[in-house]
mmCIF file of C-alpha atoms in Angstrom:
data_model
loop_
_atom_site.group_PDB
_atom_site.id
_atom_site.type_symbol
_atom_site.label_atom_id
_atom_site.label_comp_id
_atom_site.label_asym_id
_atom_site.label_seq_id
_atom_site.Cartn_x
_atom_site.Cartn_y
_atom_site.Cartn_z
ATOM 1 C CA MET A 9 27.567 -7.425 -69.296
ATOM 2 C CA ALA A 10 31.336 -7.598 -68.951
ATOM 3 C CA LEU A 11 34.224 -5.550 -70.282
ATOM 4 C CA GLU A 12 36.411 -7.473 -72.709
ATOM 5 C CA ALA A 13 39.479 -6.582 -74.764
ATOM 6 C CA GLN A 14 39.502 -2.990 -73.545
ATOM 7 C CA SER A 15 42.342 -0.809 -72.358
ATOM 8 C CA VAL A 16 41.504 0.377 -68.847
ATOM 9 C CA LEU A 17 42.965 2.822 -66.333
ATOM 10 C CA VAL A 18 42.072 2.521 -62.652
ATOM 11 C CA THR A 19 43.157 5.448 -60.480
ATOM 12 C CA GLY A 20 43.547 4.548 -56.848
ATOM 13 C CA GLY A 21 43.874 1.064 -58.257
ATOM 14 C CA ALA A 22 46.249 -0.267 -55.600
ATOM 15 C CA GLY A 23 43.732 0.539 -52.882
ATOM 16 C CA PHE A 24 40.927 -1.559 -51.465
ATOM 17 C CA ILE A 25 38.162 -1.226 -54.059
ATOM 18 C CA GLY A 26 40.529 -0.297 -56.885
ATOM 19 C CA SER A 27 42.693 -3.405 -56.612
ATOM 20 C CA ASN A 28 39.668 -5.693 -56.487
ATOM 21 C CA LEU A 29 38.427 -4.003 -59.665
ATOM 22 C CA ALA A 30 41.805 -3.989 -61.418
ATOM 23 C CA ASN A 31 42.515 -7.654 -60.690
ATOM 24 C CA HIS A 32 39.063 -8.676 -61.881
ATOM 25 C CA LEU A 33 39.254 -6.659 -65.095
ATOM 26 C CA ALA A 34 42.800 -7.851 -65.864
ATOM 27 C CA GLU A 35 41.417 -11.310 -66.631
ATOM 28 C CA ASP A 36 39.944 -10.021 -69.920
ATOM 29 C CA ASN A 37 41.381 -6.510 -70.410
ATOM 30 C CA ASP A 38 44.625 -4.530 -70.545
ATOM 31 C CA VAL A 39 44.662 -2.816 -67.124
ATOM 32 C CA THR A 40 46.915 -0.019 -65.863
ATOM 33 C CA VAL A 41 46.779 1.277 -62.296
ATOM 34 C CA VAL A 42 47.816 4.705 -61.049
ATOM 35 C CA ASP A 43 48.325 5.006 -57.292
ATOM 36 C CA ASP A 44 50.551 7.050 -54.974
ATOM 37 C CA CYS A 45 50.429 4.292 -52.313
ATOM 38 C CA TYR A 46 48.930 6.497 -49.605
ATOM 39 C CA LEU A 47 46.055 4.074 -48.965
ATOM 40 C CA GLY A 48 47.111 1.329 -51.343
ATOM 41 C CA THR A 49 50.010 -0.973 -52.099
ATOM 42 C CA PRO A 50 51.046 -2.683 -55.341
ATOM 43 C CA GLU A 51 51.155 -5.917 -53.327
ATOM 44 C CA ASN A 52 47.347 -5.916 -53.735
ATOM 45 C CA LEU A 53 47.706 -6.296 -57.507
ATOM 46 C CA SER A 54 48.027 -9.357 -59.686
ATOM 47 C CA ASP A 55 50.977 -9.734 -62.050
ATOM 48 C CA GLU A 56 48.731 -8.991 -65.032
ATOM 49 C CA VAL A 57 48.159 -5.393 -63.894
ATOM 50 C CA GLU A 58 50.604 -2.657 -64.894
ATOM 51 C CA PHE A 59 51.354 -0.424 -61.893
ATOM 52 C CA VAL A 60 52.317 3.258 -62.223
ATOM 53 C CA ASP A 61 53.442 5.112 -59.093
ATOM 54 C CA ALA A 62 51.904 8.549 -59.643
ATOM 55 C CA THR A 63 49.331 10.924 -58.230
ATOM 56 C CA VAL A 64 46.142 12.090 -59.909
ATOM 57 C CA LEU A 65 47.591 15.606 -59.865
ATOM 58 C CA ASP A 66 50.463 14.650 -62.192
ATOM 59 C CA ASP A 67 50.789 15.528 -65.855
ATOM 60 C CA ASP A 68 51.219 12.838 -68.503
ATOM 61 C CA LEU A 69 49.080 10.210 -66.849
ATOM 62 C CA PRO A 70 48.444 6.988 -68.843
ATOM 63 C CA THR A 71 44.960 8.099 -69.914
ATOM 64 C CA ALA A 72 45.072 6.946 -73.563
ATOM 65 C CA VAL A 73 42.606 4.159 -72.792
ATOM 66 C CA ASP A 74 39.087 3.030 -73.618
ATOM 67 C CA VAL A 75 37.755 3.369 -70.068
ATOM 68 C CA VAL A 76 38.831 5.272 -66.954
ATOM 69 C CA PHE A 77 37.712 4.168 -63.510
ATOM 70 C CA HIS A 78 38.484 7.065 -61.188
ATOM 71 C CA LEU A 79 38.562 5.779 -57.613
ATOM 72 C CA ALA A 80 41.520 7.727 -56.211
ATOM 73 C CA ALA A 81 40.475 9.915 -53.299
ATOM 74 C CA LEU A 82 41.153 10.997 -49.784
ATOM 75 C CA SER A 83 38.287 8.926 -48.519
ATOM 76 C CA SER A 84 37.433 9.865 -44.954
ATOM 77 C CA TYR A 85 36.010 12.677 -42.887
ATOM 78 C CA ALA A 86 39.175 12.871 -40.778
ATOM 79 C CA MET A 87 41.525 13.278 -43.737
ATOM 80 C CA HIS A 88 39.617 16.303 -44.978
ATOM 81 C CA GLU A 89 39.285 17.933 -41.561
ATOM 82 C CA GLU A 90 43.025 17.598 -41.012
ATOM 83 C CA ASP A 91 43.833 19.248 -44.350
ATOM 84 C CA PRO A 92 40.841 20.609 -46.292
ATOM 85 C CA THR A 93 43.000 22.134 -49.023
ATOM 86 C CA THR A 94 44.772 18.893 -49.850
ATOM 87 C CA GLY A 95 41.439 17.089 -49.698
ATOM 88 C CA ALA A 96 40.013 19.420 -52.318
ATOM 89 C CA ARG A 97 43.104 19.217 -54.498
ATOM 90 C CA VAL A 98 43.144 15.428 -54.575
ATOM 91 C CA ASN A 99 39.405 14.793 -54.770
ATOM 92 C CA VAL A 100 38.319 17.663 -57.011
ATOM 93 C CA GLU A 101 41.343 18.939 -58.912
ATOM 94 C CA GLY A 102 42.634 15.379 -59.270
ATOM 95 C CA PHE A 103 39.314 14.302 -60.751
ATOM 96 C CA VAL A 104 39.277 17.142 -63.284
ATOM 97 C CA ASN A 105 42.930 16.530 -64.143
ATOM 98 C CA VAL A 106 42.410 12.835 -64.867
ATOM 99 C CA VAL A 107 39.188 13.285 -66.840
ATOM 100 C CA GLU A 108 40.572 16.174 -68.890
ATOM 101 C CA GLN A 109 43.694 14.212 -69.797
ATOM 102 C CA ALA A 110 41.522 11.237 -70.725
ATOM 103 C CA ARG A 111 39.279 13.441 -72.863
ATOM 104 C CA GLN A 112 42.253 14.868 -74.724
ATOM 105 C CA ASP A 113 43.509 11.325 -75.312
ATOM 106 C CA GLY A 114 40.173 10.328 -76.857
ATOM 107 C CA CYS A 115 38.632 8.415 -73.949
ATOM 108 C CA GLU A 116 34.876 8.902 -73.787
ATOM 109 C CA THR A 117 33.887 6.592 -70.912
ATOM 110 C CA VAL A 118 34.568 7.420 -67.257
ATOM 111 C CA VAL A 119 33.173 5.718 -64.166
ATOM 112 C CA TYR A 120 33.967 7.414 -60.869
ATOM 113 C CA ALA A 121 33.378 7.071 -57.149
ATOM 114 C CA SER A 122 31.010 9.387 -55.352
ATOM 115 C CA THR A 123 29.537 8.744 -51.894
ATOM 116 C CA SER A 124 26.269 7.923 -50.186
ATOM 117 C CA SER A 125 27.224 10.200 -47.279
ATOM 118 C CA ILE A 126 25.597 13.187 -49.001
ATOM 119 C CA TYR A 127 22.179 11.663 -48.293
ATOM 120 C CA GLY A 128 22.764 12.292 -44.591
ATOM 121 C CA SER A 129 21.156 10.015 -41.989
ATOM 122 C CA ARG A 130 18.240 8.054 -43.400
ATOM 123 C CA THR A 131 16.737 4.738 -42.393
ATOM 124 C CA GLU A 132 14.530 4.721 -45.507
ATOM 125 C CA PRO A 133 16.176 3.794 -48.837
ATOM 126 C CA SER A 134 17.688 6.873 -50.485
ATOM 127 C CA PRO A 135 16.971 7.402 -54.217
ATOM 128 C CA GLU A 136 19.374 9.331 -56.434
ATOM 129 C CA ASP A 137 16.911 12.159 -57.107
ATOM 130 C CA MET A 138 16.364 13.164 -53.485
ATOM 131 C CA ASP A 139 17.812 16.405 -52.141
ATOM 132 C CA VAL A 140 21.354 16.042 -50.872
ATOM 133 C CA HIS A 141 23.326 18.169 -48.447
ATOM 134 C CA VAL A 142 26.971 18.744 -47.671
ATOM 135 C CA ASN A 143 28.147 18.777 -44.055
ATOM 136 C CA THR A 144 31.813 17.796 -44.441
ATOM 137 C CA GLY A 145 34.751 18.539 -46.694
ATOM 138 C CA TYR A 146 34.704 14.943 -47.897
ATOM 139 C CA GLU A 147 31.065 15.204 -48.951
ATOM 140 C CA ALA A 148 31.704 18.577 -50.625
ATOM 141 C CA SER A 149 34.536 17.074 -52.673
ATOM 142 C CA LYS A 150 32.424 14.169 -53.881
ATOM 143 C CA LEU A 151 29.465 16.385 -54.796
ATOM 144 C CA ALA A 152 31.901 18.614 -56.687
ATOM 145 C CA ARG A 153 32.956 15.551 -58.664
ATOM 146 C CA GLU A 154 29.368 14.915 -59.623
ATOM 147 C CA ARG A 155 28.989 18.486 -60.867
ATOM 148 C CA TYR A 156 32.199 18.278 -62.881
ATOM 149 C CA GLY A 157 31.023 14.921 -64.213
ATOM 150 C CA GLU A 158 27.847 16.641 -65.377
ATOM 151 C CA TYR A 159 29.984 19.296 -67.061
ATOM 152 C CA PHE A 160 32.092 16.773 -68.977
ATOM 153 C CA SER A 161 28.956 14.911 -69.999
ATOM 154 C CA ASN A 162 27.011 17.950 -71.166
ATOM 155 C CA HIS A 163 29.872 19.907 -72.722
ATOM 156 C CA TYR A 164 31.906 17.098 -74.272
ATOM 157 C CA ASP A 165 29.307 14.324 -74.611
ATOM 158 C CA MET A 166 31.329 11.922 -72.478
ATOM 159 C CA SER A 167 29.742 9.019 -70.614
ATOM 160 C CA MET A 168 30.264 9.987 -66.966
ATOM 161 C CA ALA A 169 28.836 7.514 -64.447
ATOM 162 C CA GLY A 170 29.083 8.625 -60.829
ATOM 163 C CA LEU A 171 28.494 5.748 -58.427
ATOM 164 C CA ARG A 172 27.441 6.501 -54.877
ATOM 165 C CA PHE A 173 28.909 3.625 -52.908
ATOM 166 C CA PHE A 174 27.294 2.525 -49.705
ATOM 167 C CA SER A 175 29.399 0.959 -46.938
ATOM 168 C CA VAL A 176 31.864 -1.232 -48.843
ATOM 169 C CA TYR A 177 33.598 -4.101 -47.055
ATOM 170 C CA GLN A 178 35.690 -7.200 -47.633
ATOM 171 C CA GLY A 179 37.698 -7.872 -44.481
ATOM 172 C CA TYR A 180 41.398 -7.964 -43.738
ATOM 173 C CA GLY A 181 41.767 -11.214 -45.648
ATOM 174 C CA GLY A 182 41.490 -9.103 -48.809
ATOM 175 C CA ALA A 183 42.921 -5.796 -49.968
ATOM 176 C CA GLU A 184 41.217 -3.853 -47.174
ATOM 177 C CA GLU A 185 43.929 -4.577 -44.597
ATOM 178 C CA HIS A 186 46.243 -1.857 -45.889
ATOM 179 C CA LYS A 187 43.644 0.782 -44.982
ATOM 180 C CA GLY A 188 44.057 -0.013 -41.283
ATOM 181 C CA GLU A 189 42.069 2.473 -39.197
ATOM 182 C CA TYR A 190 40.282 3.670 -42.351
ATOM 183 C CA ALA A 191 38.966 0.198 -43.196
ATOM 184 C CA ASN A 192 35.270 -0.610 -42.953
ATOM 185 C CA VAL A 193 34.060 -1.270 -39.415
ATOM 186 C CA ILE A 194 33.261 -4.902 -40.285
ATOM 187 C CA ALA A 195 36.933 -5.597 -40.991
ATOM 188 C CA GLN A 196 38.009 -3.825 -37.812
ATOM 189 C CA PHE A 197 35.380 -5.498 -35.619
ATOM 190 C CA ALA A 198 36.190 -8.974 -36.962
ATOM 191 C CA ASP A 199 39.925 -8.516 -36.491
ATOM 192 C CA ASP A 200 39.469 -7.294 -32.927
ATOM 193 C CA ILE A 201 37.067 -10.083 -31.960
ATOM 194 C CA ALA A 202 39.267 -12.767 -33.534
ATOM 195 C CA ALA A 203 42.144 -11.438 -31.421
ATOM 196 C CA GLY A 204 40.021 -11.555 -28.261
ATOM 197 C CA GLU A 205 39.756 -7.777 -28.059
ATOM 198 C CA SER A 206 36.599 -5.700 -27.640
ATOM 199 C CA PRO A 207 35.549 -3.854 -30.802
ATOM 200 C CA VAL A 208 35.114 -0.128 -30.206
ATOM 201 C CA LEU A 209 31.674 1.221 -31.105
ATOM 202 C CA TYR A 210 30.767 4.891 -31.234
ATOM 203 C CA GLY A 211 27.780 5.862 -29.112
ATOM 204 C CA ASP A 212 25.402 2.998 -28.317
ATOM 205 C CA GLY A 213 25.995 0.913 -31.455
ATOM 206 C CA THR A 214 22.537 1.511 -32.904
ATOM 207 C CA GLN A 215 23.802 3.292 -36.020
ATOM 208 C CA THR A 216 23.047 1.393 -39.219
ATOM 209 C CA ARG A 217 24.848 0.913 -42.526
ATOM 210 C CA ASP A 218 23.953 -0.566 -45.871
ATOM 211 C CA PHE A 219 26.950 -2.900 -46.028
ATOM 212 C CA THR A 220 27.812 -3.831 -49.620
ATOM 213 C CA HIS A 221 30.393 -6.485 -50.434
ATOM 214 C CA VAL A 222 33.260 -5.290 -52.622
ATOM 215 C CA SER A 223 32.614 -8.027 -55.223
ATOM 216 C CA ASP A 224 29.170 -6.537 -55.851
ATOM 217 C CA ILE A 225 30.690 -3.056 -56.116
ATOM 218 C CA VAL A 226 33.180 -4.353 -58.679
ATOM 219 C CA ARG A 227 30.368 -5.834 -60.783
ATOM 220 C CA GLY A 228 28.490 -2.538 -60.602
ATOM 221 C CA LEU A 229 31.539 -0.572 -61.721
ATOM 222 C CA GLU A 230 32.179 -2.930 -64.617
ATOM 223 C CA ARG A 231 28.564 -2.925 -65.711
ATOM 224 C CA ALA A 232 28.404 0.886 -65.616
ATOM 225 C CA ALA A 233 31.395 1.070 -67.957
ATOM 226 C CA ALA A 234 30.273 -1.716 -70.290
ATOM 227 C CA ASN A 235 26.909 0.015 -70.735
ATOM 228 C CA GLU A 236 28.438 3.502 -70.927
ATOM 229 C CA LEU A 237 26.104 4.782 -68.229
ATOM 230 C CA ASP A 238 25.814 8.522 -67.746
ATOM 231 C CA GLY A 239 24.577 10.158 -64.566
ATOM 232 C CA ILE A 240 24.411 9.238 -60.890
ATOM 233 C CA TYR A 241 23.709 5.729 -59.570
ATOM 234 C CA ASN A 242 23.523 4.110 -56.147
ATOM 235 C CA LEU A 243 25.358 0.878 -55.413
ATOM 236 C CA GLY A 244 23.964 -0.706 -52.262
ATOM 237 C CA THR A 245 21.856 -3.602 -51.047
ATOM 238 C CA GLY A 246 18.763 -1.812 -49.737
ATOM 239 C CA GLU A 247 19.218 -3.521 -46.360
ATOM 240 C CA ALA A 248 20.823 -2.012 -43.263
ATOM 241 C CA TYR A 249 22.310 -3.550 -40.119
ATOM 242 C CA ASP A 250 23.244 -1.835 -36.862
ATOM 243 C CA PHE A 251 26.719 -2.150 -35.393
ATOM 244 C CA ASN A 252 25.533 -4.153 -32.387
ATOM 245 C CA THR A 253 24.060 -6.758 -34.748
ATOM 246 C CA VAL A 254 27.295 -6.857 -36.742
ATOM 247 C CA VAL A 255 29.236 -7.654 -33.565
ATOM 248 C CA GLU A 256 26.741 -10.397 -32.655
ATOM 249 C CA MET A 257 26.975 -11.961 -36.111
ATOM 250 C CA ILE A 258 30.777 -11.938 -36.058
ATOM 251 C CA ASN A 259 30.767 -13.531 -32.605
ATOM 252 C CA ASP A 260 28.376 -16.202 -33.865
ATOM 253 C CA GLU A 261 30.549 -16.930 -36.896
ATOM 254 C CA LEU A 262 33.787 -17.072 -34.888
ATOM 255 C CA GLY A 263 32.296 -18.957 -31.946
ATOM 256 C CA THR A 264 33.302 -16.179 -29.566
ATOM 257 C CA ASP A 265 31.523 -13.965 -27.038
ATOM 258 C CA ILE A 266 33.443 -10.694 -27.039
ATOM 259 C CA GLN A 267 31.442 -7.709 -25.861
ATOM 260 C CA PRO A 268 31.964 -4.309 -27.485
ATOM 261 C CA GLU A 269 33.408 -1.242 -25.836
ATOM 262 C CA TYR A 270 31.230 1.845 -26.242
ATOM 263 C CA VAL A 271 32.931 5.222 -26.503
ATOM 264 C CA GLU A 272 31.787 8.765 -27.139
ATOM 265 C CA ASN A 273 31.561 9.517 -30.849
ATOM 266 C CA PRO A 274 34.484 11.809 -31.802
ATOM 267 C CA ILE A 275 32.548 13.029 -34.846
ATOM 268 C CA PRO A 276 30.013 15.776 -34.031
ATOM 269 C CA ASP A 277 26.369 14.662 -34.101
ATOM 270 C CA SER A 278 25.623 17.507 -36.525
ATOM 271 C CA VAL A 279 27.730 15.877 -39.259
ATOM 272 C CA TYR A 280 27.814 12.186 -38.288
ATOM 273 C CA VAL A 281 25.861 9.968 -40.658
ATOM 274 C CA HIS A 282 23.965 7.685 -38.285
ATOM 275 C CA ASP A 283 22.042 5.587 -40.830
ATOM 276 C CA THR A 284 22.377 4.700 -44.513
ATOM 277 C CA CYS A 285 20.272 2.615 -46.878
ATOM 278 C CA ALA A 286 20.351 2.465 -50.678
ATOM 279 C CA ASP A 287 17.603 2.556 -53.225
ATOM 280 C CA ALA A 288 19.457 0.839 -56.071
ATOM 281 C CA SER A 289 16.435 0.425 -58.337
ATOM 282 C CA LYS A 290 17.811 2.855 -60.947
ATOM 283 C CA ILE A 291 20.875 0.799 -61.866
ATOM 284 C CA ARG A 292 18.883 -2.426 -61.493
ATOM 285 C CA ASP A 293 16.257 -1.198 -63.943
ATOM 286 C CA GLU A 294 18.795 0.157 -66.455
ATOM 287 C CA VAL A 295 21.428 -2.580 -66.539
ATOM 288 C CA GLY A 296 20.166 -5.377 -64.294
ATOM 289 C CA TRP A 297 22.732 -5.005 -61.486
ATOM 290 C CA GLU A 298 21.762 -6.519 -58.169
ATOM 291 C CA PRO A 299 23.906 -7.453 -55.172
ATOM 292 C CA ARG A 300 24.690 -11.166 -54.998
ATOM 293 C CA ILE A 301 26.379 -11.406 -51.582
ATOM 294 C CA ASP A 302 23.847 -11.292 -48.762
ATOM 295 C CA PHE A 303 25.062 -10.070 -45.402
ATOM 296 C CA GLU A 304 25.282 -13.491 -43.749
ATOM 297 C CA GLU A 305 27.496 -14.734 -46.591
ATOM 298 C CA GLY A 306 29.518 -11.526 -46.414
ATOM 299 C CA ILE A 307 30.191 -12.016 -42.703
ATOM 300 C CA ARG A 308 31.236 -15.609 -43.407
ATOM 301 C CA ARG A 309 33.718 -14.397 -46.003
ATOM 302 C CA VAL A 310 35.163 -11.755 -43.689
ATOM 303 C CA CYS A 311 35.586 -14.284 -40.885
ATOM 304 C CA SER A 312 36.890 -17.115 -43.078
ATOM 305 C CA GLN A 313 40.525 -16.043 -42.684
ATOM 306 C CA TYR A 314 40.181 -16.659 -38.942
ATOM 307 C CA THR A 315 38.169 -19.892 -39.149
ATOM 308 C CA ASP A 316 39.751 -21.721 -42.087
ATOM 309 C CA GLY A 317 42.856 -23.801 -41.728
#
């Protein structure tokens, strides 16, 4: 089910996931993006998207729309450890500010980004109803969003869909390049290997991720809005790959044989999420979403910028 002929706001819409979403939705909808260009750039956006240079903490945001996709966030462990107060302001206060302005403007449908990190390290698929724990400021901010989402849903009868993304990737050939050191490891590994440099792996490379292609995330976001979902949903593939395997697959695709460099993990073991895997049966059962890009195809797409031409 697609969105059509709707007015849409995407916060963080010049960033990696946001720009993929905004450009896709602009084909059939009136799309406005708000971004402060910290992790994004308007160069990621098509001409059909209206760009507003603003932060989610501003007043008078363009929230008089049918649907808000709230993706703006400080999106890494390091960002929150460097400045926990700013992390909370952007991720929590910014969320409340955007949703409250949207509510006052008559918008009743919000889809927002949460995180799978709150499941901790699990090799088994994680369902939405399992106990979650907070070990970092980033995780605390995303769980706070979910609680505020519950508040807006229960108190104001808004449709508030919180999507727990698993490890989202696209590669530097897409909008992920602007994130640089904050990009998904697949993009970083592929870029290093293509340049003849050893990718840097934390620990022994046995950590696993449920890598989900950004095009599947975009379809999940759109479907959540079109169906006015309310509650918490996982977006992931249900399959996990370790970093060593990722490096091998990239080498195979590029026809290279670059060995990784292993370094001590700078993130404490007590908070580092070693393994992730999604149980996405809830959103599949409710609206029929399933990932379409298997990992082999995803690796091909990431590497295509280095192999084509």
